[in-house]
CSV table of C-alpha atoms and ligand atoms in Angstrom, one decimal:
chain,number,residue,atom,x,y,z
A,1267,MET,CA,0.0,0.0,0.0
A,1268,ALA,CA,2.7,2.5,1.1
A,1269,ALA,CA,4.6,1.5,-2.1
A,1270,LEU,CA,1.8,2.0,-4.1
A,1271,ARG,CA,0.9,5.5,-2.6
A,1272,LEU,CA,4.6,6.6,-3.3
A,1273,LEU,CA,4.3,5.4,-6.6
A,1274,LEU,CA,1.2,7.4,-7.3
A,1275,LEU,CA,2.9,10.5,-5.5
A,1276,LEU,CA,5.7,10.1,-8.1
A,1277,LEU,CA,3.4,9.9,-11.0
A,1278,THR,CA,1.5,13.0,-9.7
A,1279,ALA,CA,4.6,15.0,-9.5
A,1280,GLY,CA,5.4,13.8,-13.2
A,1281,GLY,CA,2.1,14.6,-14.4
A,1282,ALA,CA,1.6,18.0,-12.9
A,1283,SER,CA,4.3,19.5,-15.2
A,1284,GLY,CA,2.4,18.6,-18.3
A,1285,GLY,CA,0.2,21.2,-19.8
A,1286,PRO,CA,-2.9,20.4,-22.0
A,1287,GLN,CA,-1.4,17.1,-23.2
A,1288,PRO,CA,-3.4,14.1,-22.4
A,1289,ASP,CA,-2.9,12.7,-18.9
A,1290,CYS,CA,-0.3,9.8,-19.1
A,1291,SER,CA,-0.3,9.1,-15.3
A,1292,TYR,CA,-1.9,6.3,-13.6
A,1293,LEU,CA,-3.5,8.7,-11.2
A,1294,GLY,CA,-5.4,10.4,-13.9
A,1295,LEU,CA,-6.7,7.1,-14.8
A,1296,LEU,CA,-7.5,6.3,-11.2
A,1297,LYS,CA,-9.2,9.8,-11.1
A,1298,HIS,CA,-11.2,9.0,-14.1
A,1299,LEU,CA,-12.3,5.8,-12.6
A,1300,GLN,CA,-13.0,7.3,-9.2
A,1301,LEU,CA,-10.5,5.0,-7.6
A,1302,ASP,CA,-8.2,7.9,-6.2
A,1303,SER,CA,-9.8,8.4,-2.9
A,1304,ALA,CA,-11.5,6.3,-0.5
A,1305,SER,CA,-14.6,5.9,-2.5
A,1306,HIS,CA,-16.4,2.8,-1.1
A,1307,HIS,CA,-19.1,2.5,-3.9
A,1308,LEU,CA,-17.0,0.5,-5.9
A,1309,THR,CA,-16.1,-2.2,-3.3
A,1310,VAL,CA,-19.4,-2.8,-1.7
A,1311,THR,CA,-21.3,-4.6,-4.4
A,1312,ARG,CA,-21.2,-6.4,-7.6
A,1313,PRO,CA,-20.0,-4.1,-10.4
A,1314,VAL,CA,-23.1,-4.2,-12.8
A,1315,GLN,CA,-25.2,-1.4,-14.5
A,1316,ASN,CA,-28.4,-3.7,-14.2
A,1317,TRP,CA,-28.6,-6.1,-11.5
A,1318,THR,CA,-30.2,-9.0,-13.6
A,1319,ARG,CA,-27.1,-9.2,-15.6
A,1320,PRO,CA,-24.6,-11.9,-14.1
A,1321,THR,CA,-20.9,-11.4,-13.3
A,1322,TYR,CA,-18.7,-13.9,-15.0
A,1323,VAL,CA,-15.8,-15.2,-12.7
A,1324,TRP,CA,-13.2,-17.4,-14.0
A,1325,VAL,CA,-11.0,-19.4,-11.8
A,1326,ASP,CA,-8.1,-21.1,-13.0
A,1327,MET,CA,-6.0,-23.5,-10.7
A,1328,LEU,CA,-2.6,-24.6,-11.0
A,1329,LEU,CA,-1.5,-27.5,-8.9
A,1330,TYR,CA,2.0,-26.8,-7.5
A,1331,SER,CA,2.6,-29.9,-5.3
A,1332,ILE,CA,0.7,-32.8,-3.7
A,1333,LEU,CA,2.1,-32.7,-0.4
A,1334,GLN,CA,0.0,-35.5,1.3
A,1335,VAL,CA,-2.6,-37.9,1.0
A,1336,ASP,CA,-4.0,-39.0,4.2
A,1337,GLU,CA,-5.9,-42.4,3.8
A,1338,LYS,CA,-7.0,-42.7,7.3
A,1339,VAL,CA,-8.5,-39.2,7.3
A,1340,GLN,CA,-9.4,-39.3,3.6
A,1341,THR,CA,-8.0,-35.8,3.0
A,1342,VAL,CA,-5.6,-34.7,0.3
A,1343,THR,CA,-3.1,-31.8,1.1
A,1344,SER,CA,-2.0,-29.8,-2.1
A,1345,HIS,CA,-0.5,-26.4,-2.8
A,1346,ILE,CA,-2.4,-24.6,-5.4
A,1347,TRP,CA,-2.3,-21.2,-7.1
A,1348,ARG,CA,-5.5,-19.9,-7.9
A,1349,TYR,CA,-6.0,-17.0,-10.6
A,1350,MET,CA,-9.3,-15.3,-10.6
A,1351,THR,CA,-10.7,-13.1,-13.2
A,1352,TRP,CA,-13.9,-11.4,-13.6
A,1353,THR,CA,-15.9,-8.6,-15.2
A,1354,GLY,CA,-16.5,-5.2,-13.9
A,1355,GLU,CA,-18.7,-2.7,-15.7
A,1356,PHE,CA,-17.7,0.6,-14.0
A,1357,LEU,CA,-14.0,0.4,-14.3
A,1358,SER,CA,-13.2,0.4,-18.0
A,1359,TRP,CA,-11.4,3.0,-20.1
A,1360,ASN,CA,-10.5,3.7,-23.5
A,1361,SER,CA,-6.6,3.0,-23.4
A,1362,THR,CA,-5.9,5.5,-26.3
A,1363,GLU,CA,-7.1,8.4,-24.2
A,1364,PHE,CA,-4.7,7.5,-21.5
A,1365,CYS,CA,-1.5,7.2,-23.5
A,1366,GLY,CA,-2.2,3.5,-24.2
A,1367,ILE,CA,-2.3,2.4,-20.5
A,1368,PRO,CA,-3.4,-1.2,-21.0
A,1369,TYR,CA,-3.9,-2.1,-17.1
A,1370,VAL,CA,-3.4,-0.6,-13.8
A,1371,ILE,CA,-2.8,-2.4,-10.5
A,1372,VAL,CA,-4.8,-1.1,-7.7
A,1373,PRO,CA,-5.3,-2.4,-3.9
A,1374,ALA,CA,-7.5,-5.2,-3.5
A,1375,SER,CA,-9.3,-3.3,-0.9
A,1376,SER,CA,-10.5,-0.7,-3.4
A,1377,VAL,CA,-12.5,-3.0,-5.7
A,1378,TRP,CA,-15.3,-5.4,-5.4
A,1379,ILE,CA,-14.0,-9.1,-5.3
A,1380,PRO,CA,-16.3,-12.2,-5.5
A,1381,ASP,CA,-16.4,-14.4,-2.5
A,1382,VAL,CA,-15.1,-17.5,-4.2
A,1383,SER,CA,-14.5,-20.6,-2.0
A,1384,ILE,CA,-13.7,-24.2,-2.2
A,1385,LEU,CA,-16.5,-26.8,-1.2
A,1386,GLU,CA,-14.1,-29.5,-0.2
A,1387,ASP,CA,-11.7,-27.3,1.7
A,1388,VAL,CA,-10.9,-28.4,5.4
A,1389,SER,CA,-7.7,-26.4,5.8
A,1390,ASP,CA,-6.9,-24.3,8.8
A,1391,THR,CA,-7.4,-20.8,8.5
A,1392,GLY,CA,-4.1,-18.9,7.7
A,1393,SER,CA,-3.0,-21.1,5.0
A,1394,THR,CA,-4.1,-18.9,2.4
A,1395,TYR,CA,-2.1,-16.0,1.0
A,1396,ARG,CA,-4.1,-13.5,-1.0
A,1397,SER,CA,-2.5,-11.1,-3.3
A,1398,PRO,CA,-3.2,-7.5,-1.9
A,1399,VAL,CA,-3.5,-6.0,-5.4
A,1400,VAL,CA,-5.9,-6.4,-8.3
A,1401,LYS,CA,-4.9,-6.1,-11.9
A,1402,LEU,CA,-7.5,-3.9,-13.8
A,1403,TYR,CA,-7.6,-4.2,-17.6
A,1404,SER,CA,-9.0,-1.4,-19.7
A,1405,ASN,CA,-11.9,-3.5,-21.0
A,1406,GLY,CA,-13.1,-3.8,-17.3
A,1407,PHE,CA,-11.7,-7.3,-16.6
A,1408,MET,CA,-10.0,-7.6,-13.2
A,1409,SER,CA,-7.8,-10.4,-11.9
A,1410,THR,CA,-5.9,-11.4,-8.8
A,1411,TYR,CA,-4.3,-14.4,-7.6
A,1412,SER,CA,-3.8,-16.4,-4.2
A,1413,ARG,CA,-1.8,-19.2,-3.2
A,1414,GLN,CA,-3.0,-21.7,-0.6
A,1415,ARG,CA,-2.0,-24.9,1.3
A,1416,LEU,CA,-5.2,-26.5,0.6
A,1417,THR,CA,-6.5,-29.6,2.5
A,1418,THR,CA,-9.5,-31.1,0.9
A,1419,THR,CA,-11.7,-34.0,1.7
A,1420,CYS,CA,-11.6,-36.7,-1.1
A,1421,HIS,CA,-13.4,-40.0,-1.0
A,1422,LEU,CA,-10.2,-42.3,-1.6
A,1423,LYS,CA,-11.2,-45.6,-3.1
A,1424,LEU,CA,-8.4,-48.0,-1.7
A,1425,ARG,CA,-9.5,-51.1,-3.1
A,1426,LEU,CA,-6.6,-51.5,-5.3
A,1427,PHE,CA,-4.2,-50.0,-2.8
A,1428,PRO,CA,-1.2,-49.7,-3.3
A,1429,PHE,CA,-2.0,-49.6,-7.1
A,1430,ASP,CA,-4.8,-47.1,-6.9
A,1431,THR,CA,-5.7,-44.2,-8.9
A,1432,GLN,CA,-7.5,-41.4,-7.0
A,1433,ARG,CA,-9.9,-38.8,-8.3
A,1434,CYS,CA,-10.6,-35.9,-6.2
A,1435,ASN,CA,-12.8,-32.9,-6.6
A,1436,ILE,CA,-11.8,-29.2,-5.9
A,1437,THR,CA,-15.0,-27.4,-6.4
A,1438,PHE,CA,-15.0,-23.4,-6.7
A,1439,LEU,CA,-18.2,-21.6,-6.0
A,1440,SER,CA,-19.6,-18.4,-4.7
A,1441,MET,CA,-21.6,-19.5,-1.5
A,1442,SER,CA,-23.4,-16.2,-1.4
A,1443,SER,CA,-24.7,-15.6,-5.1
A,1444,GLY,CA,-27.0,-17.8,-7.1
A,1445,GLU,CA,-26.0,-18.6,-10.6
A,1446,ASP,CA,-28.2,-15.8,-11.9
A,1447,ALA,CA,-25.7,-13.2,-10.2
A,1448,VAL,CA,-22.2,-15.0,-10.4
A,1449,HIS,CA,-21.5,-17.4,-13.2
A,1450,MET,CA,-18.3,-19.6,-12.6
A,1451,GLY,CA,-16.0,-20.8,-15.2
A,1452,ALA,CA,-12.3,-21.4,-16.2
A,1453,PHE,CA,-10.4,-19.5,-18.8
A,1454,ASN,CA,-8.0,-22.4,-19.6
A,1455,ASN,CA,-9.0,-25.9,-20.5
A,1456,GLY,CA,-8.1,-28.8,-18.3
A,1457,SER,CA,-5.4,-30.2,-20.5
A,1458,ALA,CA,-3.6,-26.8,-20.7
A,1459,LEU,CA,-3.8,-26.4,-17.0
A,1460,THR,CA,-2.5,-30.1,-16.4
A,1461,LYS,CA,0.5,-29.3,-18.7
A,1462,PHE,CA,1.2,-25.8,-16.8
A,1463,SER,CA,1.0,-27.9,-13.4
A,1464,GLU,CA,3.2,-30.5,-14.7
A,1465,GLN,CA,5.7,-27.9,-15.6
A,1466,VAL,CA,5.5,-25.9,-12.3
A,1467,MET,CA,5.0,-29.0,-10.1
A,1468,VAL,CA,7.8,-29.0,-7.4
A,1469,THR,CA,7.1,-32.0,-5.5
A,1470,GLN,CA,4.4,-34.8,-5.7
A,1471,GLY,CA,5.5,-37.2,-3.1
A,1472,GLU,CA,4.4,-40.7,-4.0
A,1473,TRP,CA,1.9,-39.4,-6.3
A,1474,GLN,CA,1.9,-38.5,-9.9
A,1475,LEU,CA,-0.6,-36.0,-11.5
A,1476,ARG,CA,-2.3,-37.7,-14.5
A,1477,LYS,CA,-4.8,-35.0,-15.5
A,1478,MET,CA,-7.2,-32.4,-14.5
A,1479,GLU,CA,-10.5,-32.2,-16.0
A,1480,ILE,CA,-12.8,-29.2,-15.7
A,1481,VAL,CA,-16.6,-29.4,-15.3
A,1482,HIS,CA,-19.1,-26.8,-15.0
A,1483,ASP,CA,-21.8,-27.8,-12.7
A,1484,ARG,CA,-24.6,-26.3,-10.5
A,1485,LEU,CA,-25.1,-27.0,-6.8
A,1486,ARG,CA,-28.8,-27.1,-6.0
A,1487,THR,CA,-29.6,-25.5,-2.8
A,1488,GLY,CA,-32.8,-23.9,-1.1
A,1489,GLU,CA,-33.4,-21.0,-3.7
A,1490,THR,CA,-31.4,-20.5,-6.7
A,1491,PRO,CA,-28.7,-23.0,-7.8
A,1492,LEU,CA,-25.1,-22.0,-7.4
A,1493,SER,CA,-22.8,-22.0,-10.2
A,1494,GLU,CA,-19.7,-24.0,-9.7
A,1495,VAL,CA,-16.6,-24.9,-11.6
A,1496,VAL,CA,-15.2,-28.4,-10.6
A,1497,TYR,CA,-11.6,-29.5,-11.1
A,1498,MET,CA,-11.6,-33.2,-11.2
A,1499,VAL,CA,-7.9,-34.0,-10.3
A,1500,THR,CA,-6.6,-37.4,-11.2
A,1501,VAL,CA,-3.4,-38.7,-9.3
A,1502,VAL,CA,-1.8,-42.1,-9.6
A,1503,ARG,CA,0.1,-43.5,-6.6
A,1504,LYS,CA,3.6,-44.8,-7.2
A,1505,PRO,CA,3.5,-48.3,-5.7
A,1506,MET,CA,7.1,-49.3,-5.5
A,1507,LEU,CA,7.6,-48.5,-1.9
A,1508,TYR,CA,4.7,-50.7,-0.8
A,1509,VAL,CA,5.7,-53.5,-3.1
A,1510,ILE,CA,9.0,-53.5,-1.4
A,1511,ASN,CA,7.8,-52.9,2.1
A,1512,LEU,CA,4.7,-55.3,2.2
A,1513,ILE,CA,4.1,-57.4,-0.8
A,1514,VAL,CA,7.6,-58.9,-1.3
A,1515,PRO,CA,8.2,-59.4,2.4
A,1516,LEU,CA,4.8,-61.2,2.8
A,1517,PHE,CA,5.7,-63.3,-0.3
A,1518,ALA,CA,8.9,-64.3,1.0
A,1519,LEU,CA,7.5,-65.1,4.4
A,1520,LEU,CA,5.0,-67.2,2.7
A,1521,LEU,CA,7.7,-69.0,0.7
A,1522,LEU,CA,9.5,-69.6,4.1
A,1523,ASP,CA,6.5,-71.2,5.3
A,1524,VAL,CA,6.4,-73.5,2.4
A,1525,ALA,CA,10.1,-74.4,2.8
A,1526,SER,CA,9.6,-75.2,6.5
A,1527,PHE,CA,7.6,-78.3,5.5
A,1528,PHE,CA,11.0,-79.7,4.5
A,1529,ILE,CA,12.5,-79.3,8.1
A,1530,HIS,CA,12.5,-82.7,9.7
A,1531,GLU,CA,9.6,-83.4,11.9
A,1532,ALA,CA,11.7,-84.9,14.8
A,1533,ARG,CA,13.4,-81.6,15.7
A,1534,GLY,CA,11.1,-79.2,17.5
A,1535,GLU,CA,12.5,-76.2,15.5
A,1536,LYS,CA,9.9,-76.7,12.8
A,1537,LEU,CA,7.1,-75.5,15.0
A,1538,SER,CA,9.1,-72.5,16.4
A,1539,PHE,CA,10.1,-71.6,12.9
A,1540,LYS,CA,6.5,-71.5,11.5
A,1541,VAL,CA,5.4,-69.5,14.7
A,1542,THR,CA,8.1,-67.0,14.1
A,1543,VAL,CA,7.0,-66.6,10.4
A,1544,LEU,CA,3.5,-65.9,11.7
A,1545,LEU,CA,4.8,-63.4,14.2
A,1546,SER,CA,6.5,-61.5,11.4
A,1547,ILE,CA,3.4,-61.5,9.2
A,1548,SER,CA,1.4,-60.1,12.1
A,1549,VAL,CA,4.0,-57.2,12.4
A,1550,LEU,CA,3.4,-56.3,8.7
A,1551,LEU,CA,-0.4,-56.6,9.5
A,1552,LEU,CA,0.2,-53.8,12.1
A,1553,ILE,CA,2.0,-51.6,9.6
A,1554,LEU,CA,-1.1,-52.0,7.3
A,1555,LYS,CA,-3.4,-51.3,9.9
A,1556,ASP,CA,-1.8,-47.8,10.6
A,1557,MET,CA,-1.9,-47.0,6.9
A,1558,LEU,CA,-5.6,-47.9,5.8
A,1559,PRO,CA,-8.7,-46.6,7.2
A,1560,SER,CA,-11.2,-48.6,9.2
A,1561,THR,CA,-14.0,-46.8,7.5
A,1562,GLU,CA,-13.7,-48.6,4.2
A,1563,ASP,CA,-16.7,-50.7,3.2
A,1564,GLN,CA,-15.0,-52.7,0.7
A,1565,LEU,CA,-11.7,-54.1,2.3
A,1566,PRO,CA,-8.6,-53.2,0.3
A,1567,MET,CA,-7.0,-56.1,-1.7
A,1568,ILE,CA,-3.7,-55.9,0.1
A,1569,ALA,CA,-5.8,-56.5,3.4
A,1570,ASN,CA,-7.2,-59.7,2.0
A,1571,TYR,CA,-3.6,-60.6,0.6
A,1572,CYS,CA,-2.3,-60.0,4.1
A,1573,VAL,CA,-5.1,-61.9,6.1
A,1574,ALA,CA,-5.0,-64.7,3.5
A,1575,ILE,CA,-1.4,-65.3,4.0
A,1576,PHE,CA,-1.8,-65.0,7.8
A,1577,GLY,CA,-4.5,-67.7,7.5
A,1578,PHE,CA,-2.3,-69.9,5.2
A,1579,VAL,CA,0.5,-69.8,7.8
A,1580,GLY,CA,-1.8,-70.1,10.9
A,1581,PHE,CA,-3.2,-73.3,9.3
A,1582,SER,CA,0.3,-74.6,8.7
A,1583,VAL,CA,1.1,-74.0,12.2
A,1584,LEU,CA,-1.9,-75.8,13.5
A,1585,GLU,CA,-1.0,-78.7,11.1
A,1586,ALA,CA,2.6,-78.7,12.6
A,1587,ILE,CA,1.2,-78.9,16.0
A,1588,LEU,CA,-1.1,-81.9,15.0
A,1589,VAL,CA,1.7,-83.5,13.3
A,1590,SER,CA,4.1,-83.3,16.2
A,1591,HIS,CA,1.4,-84.3,18.6
A,1592,LEU,CA,0.7,-87.7,16.7
A,1593,ILE,CA,4.5,-88.2,16.7
A,1594,ASP,CA,4.6,-87.7,20.4
A,1595,LEU,CA,1.6,-89.9,20.7
A,1596,ASP,CA,3.5,-92.6,18.9
A,1597,GLY,CA,6.3,-92.2,21.0
A,1598,TYR,CA,4.2,-92.4,24.1
A,1599,PHE,CA,2.6,-95.5,23.4
A,1600,GLY,CA,5.9,-97.0,22.0
A,1601,ARG,CA,7.6,-96.2,25.3
A,1602,LYS,CA,4.6,-97.8,27.1
A,1603,ALA,CA,5.0,-100.9,25.2
A,1604,GLN,CA,8.7,-100.9,25.8
A,1605,ARG,CA,8.5,-100.2,29.4
A,1606,SER,CA,6.2,-103.2,29.9
A,1607,ALA,CA,8.5,-105.3,28.0
A,1608,GLN,CA,11.4,-104.2,30.2
A,1609,LYS,CA,9.6,-104.8,33.3
A,1610,GLN,CA,8.8,-108.2,32.0
A,1611,LYS,CA,12.6,-108.7,31.3
A,1612,GLN,CA,13.6,-107.1,34.8
A,1613,GLN,CA,11.3,-109.4,36.6
A,1614,GLU,CA,12.8,-112.2,34.9
A,1615,ALA,CA,16.3,-110.9,35.5
A,1616,GLY,CA,16.5,-109.3,39.0
A,1617,GLY,CA,14.9,-106.0,39.8
A,1618,PRO,CA,14.7,-102.3,38.5
A,1619,LYS,CA,16.9,-100.8,41.3
A,1620,GLU,CA,20.2,-101.3,39.2
A,1621,ALA,CA,19.0,-99.2,36.3
A,1622,ALA,CA,17.5,-96.4,38.6
A,1623,ALA,CA,20.8,-96.1,40.4
A,1624,GLY,CA,22.6,-95.5,37.1
A,1625,GLU,CA,20.2,-92.8,36.0
A,1626,GLU,CA,20.8,-91.1,39.4
A,1627,LYS,CA,24.1,-91.1,39.1
A,1628,ALA,CA,24.1,-89.6,35.7
A,1629,GLN,CA,21.8,-86.9,37.2
A,1630,VAL,CA,23.9,-86.0,40.1
A,1631,LYS,CA,27.3,-86.0,38.3
A,1632,PRO,CA,26.9,-82.6,36.4
A,1633,ASP,CA,25.9,-80.9,39.7
A,1634,GLN,CA,29.0,-81.8,41.3
A,1635,SER,CA,31.2,-80.6,38.6
A,1636,LEU,CA,29.5,-77.2,38.8
A,1637,LEU,CA,31.0,-76.5,42.0
A,1638,PRO,CA,34.7,-75.5,40.8
A,1639,LEU,CA,34.7,-72.1,39.1
A,1640,ASN,CA,38.3,-71.7,37.8
A,1641,PRO,CA,38.5,-71.4,34.1
A,1642,SER,CA,40.6,-74.4,33.2
A,1643,SER,CA,38.1,-76.7,34.7
A,1644,SER,CA,35.1,-74.7,33.1
A,1645,ARG,CA,36.2,-76.0,29.8
A,1646,ASP,CA,36.2,-79.5,30.8
A,1647,LEU,CA,32.8,-78.7,32.3
A,1648,LEU,CA,31.6,-77.4,28.9
A,1649,GLN,CA,33.1,-80.4,27.3
A,1650,GLN,CA,31.2,-82.7,29.7
A,1651,ILE,CA,27.9,-80.8,29.2
A,1652,LEU,CA,28.3,-81.1,25.4
A,1653,GLU,CA,29.0,-84.8,25.6
A,1654,ALA,CA,26.0,-85.2,27.9
A,1655,VAL,CA,23.7,-83.2,25.6
A,1656,THR,CA,25.1,-85.0,22.5
A,1657,SER,CA,24.5,-88.3,24.1
A,1658,LEU,CA,21.0,-87.3,25.1
A,1659,ARG,CA,20.1,-86.2,21.8
A,1660,LYS,CA,21.3,-89.5,20.3
A,1661,GLU,CA,19.3,-91.3,22.9
A,1662,ALA,CA,16.3,-89.4,22.1
A,1663,ASP,CA,16.6,-89.8,18.4
A,1664,ARG,CA,17.3,-93.4,18.9
A,1665,ARG,CA,14.2,-93.9,21.0
A,1666,ILE,CA,11.9,-91.8,18.5
A,1667,ARG,CA,13.1,-93.9,15.7
A,1668,GLU,CA,13.0,-97.3,17.4
A,1669,GLN,CA,10.1,-96.8,19.8
A,1670,GLY,CA,6.5,-97.4,18.9
A,1671,ASP,CA,4.8,-99.4,16.3
A,1672,GLY,CA,4.7,-96.5,13.9
A,1673,SER,CA,1.0,-96.2,13.3
A,1674,TYR,CA,0.5,-92.7,14.5
A,1675,ARG,CA,3.7,-91.8,12.8
A,1676,ARG,CA,2.5,-93.1,9.6
A,1677,VAL,CA,-0.9,-91.3,10.0
A,1678,ALA,CA,1.2,-88.1,10.7
A,1679,GLU,CA,3.1,-88.4,7.6
A,1680,ILE,CA,0.1,-89.0,5.5
A,1681,ILE,CA,-1.6,-85.9,7.0
A,1682,ASP,CA,1.6,-83.9,6.3
A,1683,THR,CA,1.9,-84.9,2.8
A,1684,VAL,CA,-1.8,-84.3,2.1
A,1685,PHE,CA,-1.8,-81.0,3.8
A,1686,PHE,CA,1.3,-79.8,2.1
A,1687,SER,CA,-0.2,-80.7,-1.4
A,1688,LEU,CA,-3.5,-78.9,-0.5
A,1689,TYR,CA,-1.5,-76.0,1.0
A,1690,PHE,CA,0.7,-75.7,-2.0
A,1691,ILE,CA,-2.1,-75.8,-4.5
A,1692,GLY,CA,-4.1,-73.3,-2.4
A,1693,ILE,CA,-1.2,-71.0,-2.3
A,1694,VAL,CA,-0.6,-71.1,-6.1
A,1695,VAL,CA,-4.4,-70.5,-6.8
A,1696,PHE,CA,-4.6,-67.7,-4.4
A,1697,LEU,CA,-1.4,-65.8,-5.5
A,1698,SER,CA,-2.2,-66.3,-9.3
A,1699,TYR,CA,-5.7,-64.9,-8.6
A,1700,MET,CA,-4.4,-62.0,-6.6
A,1701,TYR,CA,-1.8,-60.9,-8.8
A,1702,SER,CA,-4.0,-61.2,-12.0
A,1703,VAL,CA,-6.8,-59.1,-10.5
A,1704,TRP,CA,-4.1,-56.6,-9.4
A,1705,ILE,CA,-2.3,-56.5,-12.7
A,1706,TYR,CA,-5.7,-56.5,-14.6
A,1707,TYR,CA,-6.7,-53.2,-12.6
A,1708,VAL,CA,-3.2,-51.6,-12.9
A,1709,PHE,CA,-3.0,-51.9,-16.6
A,1710,GLN,CA,-6.6,-51.5,-17.6
B,1904,NAG,C1,-16.9,-34.7,-8.9
B,1904,NAG,O1,-17.7,-33.7,-9.6
B,1904,NAG,C2,-18.6,-34.2,-10.6
B,1904,NAG,C3,-19.1,-32.9,-11.3
B,1904,NAG,O2,-20.0,-32.3,-10.3
B,1904,NAG,C4,-19.4,-35.2,-10.1
B,1904,NAG,O3,-20.0,-35.8,-11.2
B,1904,NAG,C5,-18.6,-36.4,-9.4
B,1904,NAG,O4,-19.5,-37.2,-8.7
B,1904,NAG,C6,-17.7,-35.8,-8.3
B,1904,NAG,N1,-16.9,-36.7,-7.7
B,1904,NAG,C7,-16.8,-36.9,-6.4
B,1904,NAG,C8,-15.9,-37.9,-6.0
B,1904,NAG,O5,-17.5,-36.2,-5.8
């Protein structure tokens, strides 16, 4: 404002020396337009000679960046520049009379500005910068711009996440004037604005602007409908991060689970391995839960994918438990049979005391060797423990292999084979279905 006043002052000083020549100063023009003093009549109302004539307002929007898309809250934050042009009937001049001045810049507070707002806007106040000046053209056109960190609501369709394409509306309209008073439009067409936006776009994050379409529409409210111009912005997600972060690890975990069928049954590691895989998948599920909204009616396909893999691995854990239980049963019955056979033998030979005493000795021996704590003997101790563990292991393996009549074991093996075949077929069918649907939608 101060700068403008200074400018006007300088211009006046220059113009004062002139005699009868035409007034080439901006101030002369402003005097002609009655904009030189604090004249409120131009600011208070819509500049038309006849009230039935509508004012045309053109809003051109450029998308400078897509800052954030919040799937959980369903909002899109972007940075936009908005150029607004409208017609005023009182403020026009013949530029030849004023030394060919094509336009003049005046303070925004001195003219009427249409109250255009954005329907989907949920930004905090203070995120908008409005230009303090308005450019006035000789034919009565006025234009101004504003830039804004805009947060809009947008119904995000996440079924195909992370291969999704989102379409969000940004609707400009004048809430206070019906379409008979303010007519909304856009100067440029959608493809030109898309091209401009692509040129000036600074950052898009994980999104890529595909196109902006402009639709003129009317919003029906109580009395007269409101004229509106809708920018339909289409953005595509760059899915690579999610592929690397979610889809590939899940697939790898599923593969690990399939591979775990080849771990030997007799070792308890199989079950704990499978449970670890299950836990890893549940961690990935937690990550997913933080990303996707719970409001979604249609579950995103990635959630189906995660849950299905979780289910597959969960089932295979249950199966591993069943199989190991059957093998335990086999061992149990086998041991029972052997014990009764031993008893018979002992009754024939002498008594069970000798064997029991031998076992006691074996149990007590390590306790005694724990007492000395000097390093040289601790190596011996470790050696002893190692030997003891190895012999125990051998013993256990031998027992499992030898004991039992093997009927439960055979059942377990059959269950394992059948389950593995079904599991493998299930996984192949599921994965091919999943990827074909995804790929179909991505490339359609
Ligand atoms: C966007 O606006 C157009 C035109 O008014 C409308 O047909 C479409 O349903 C809107 N889309 C959304 C997601 O609101």
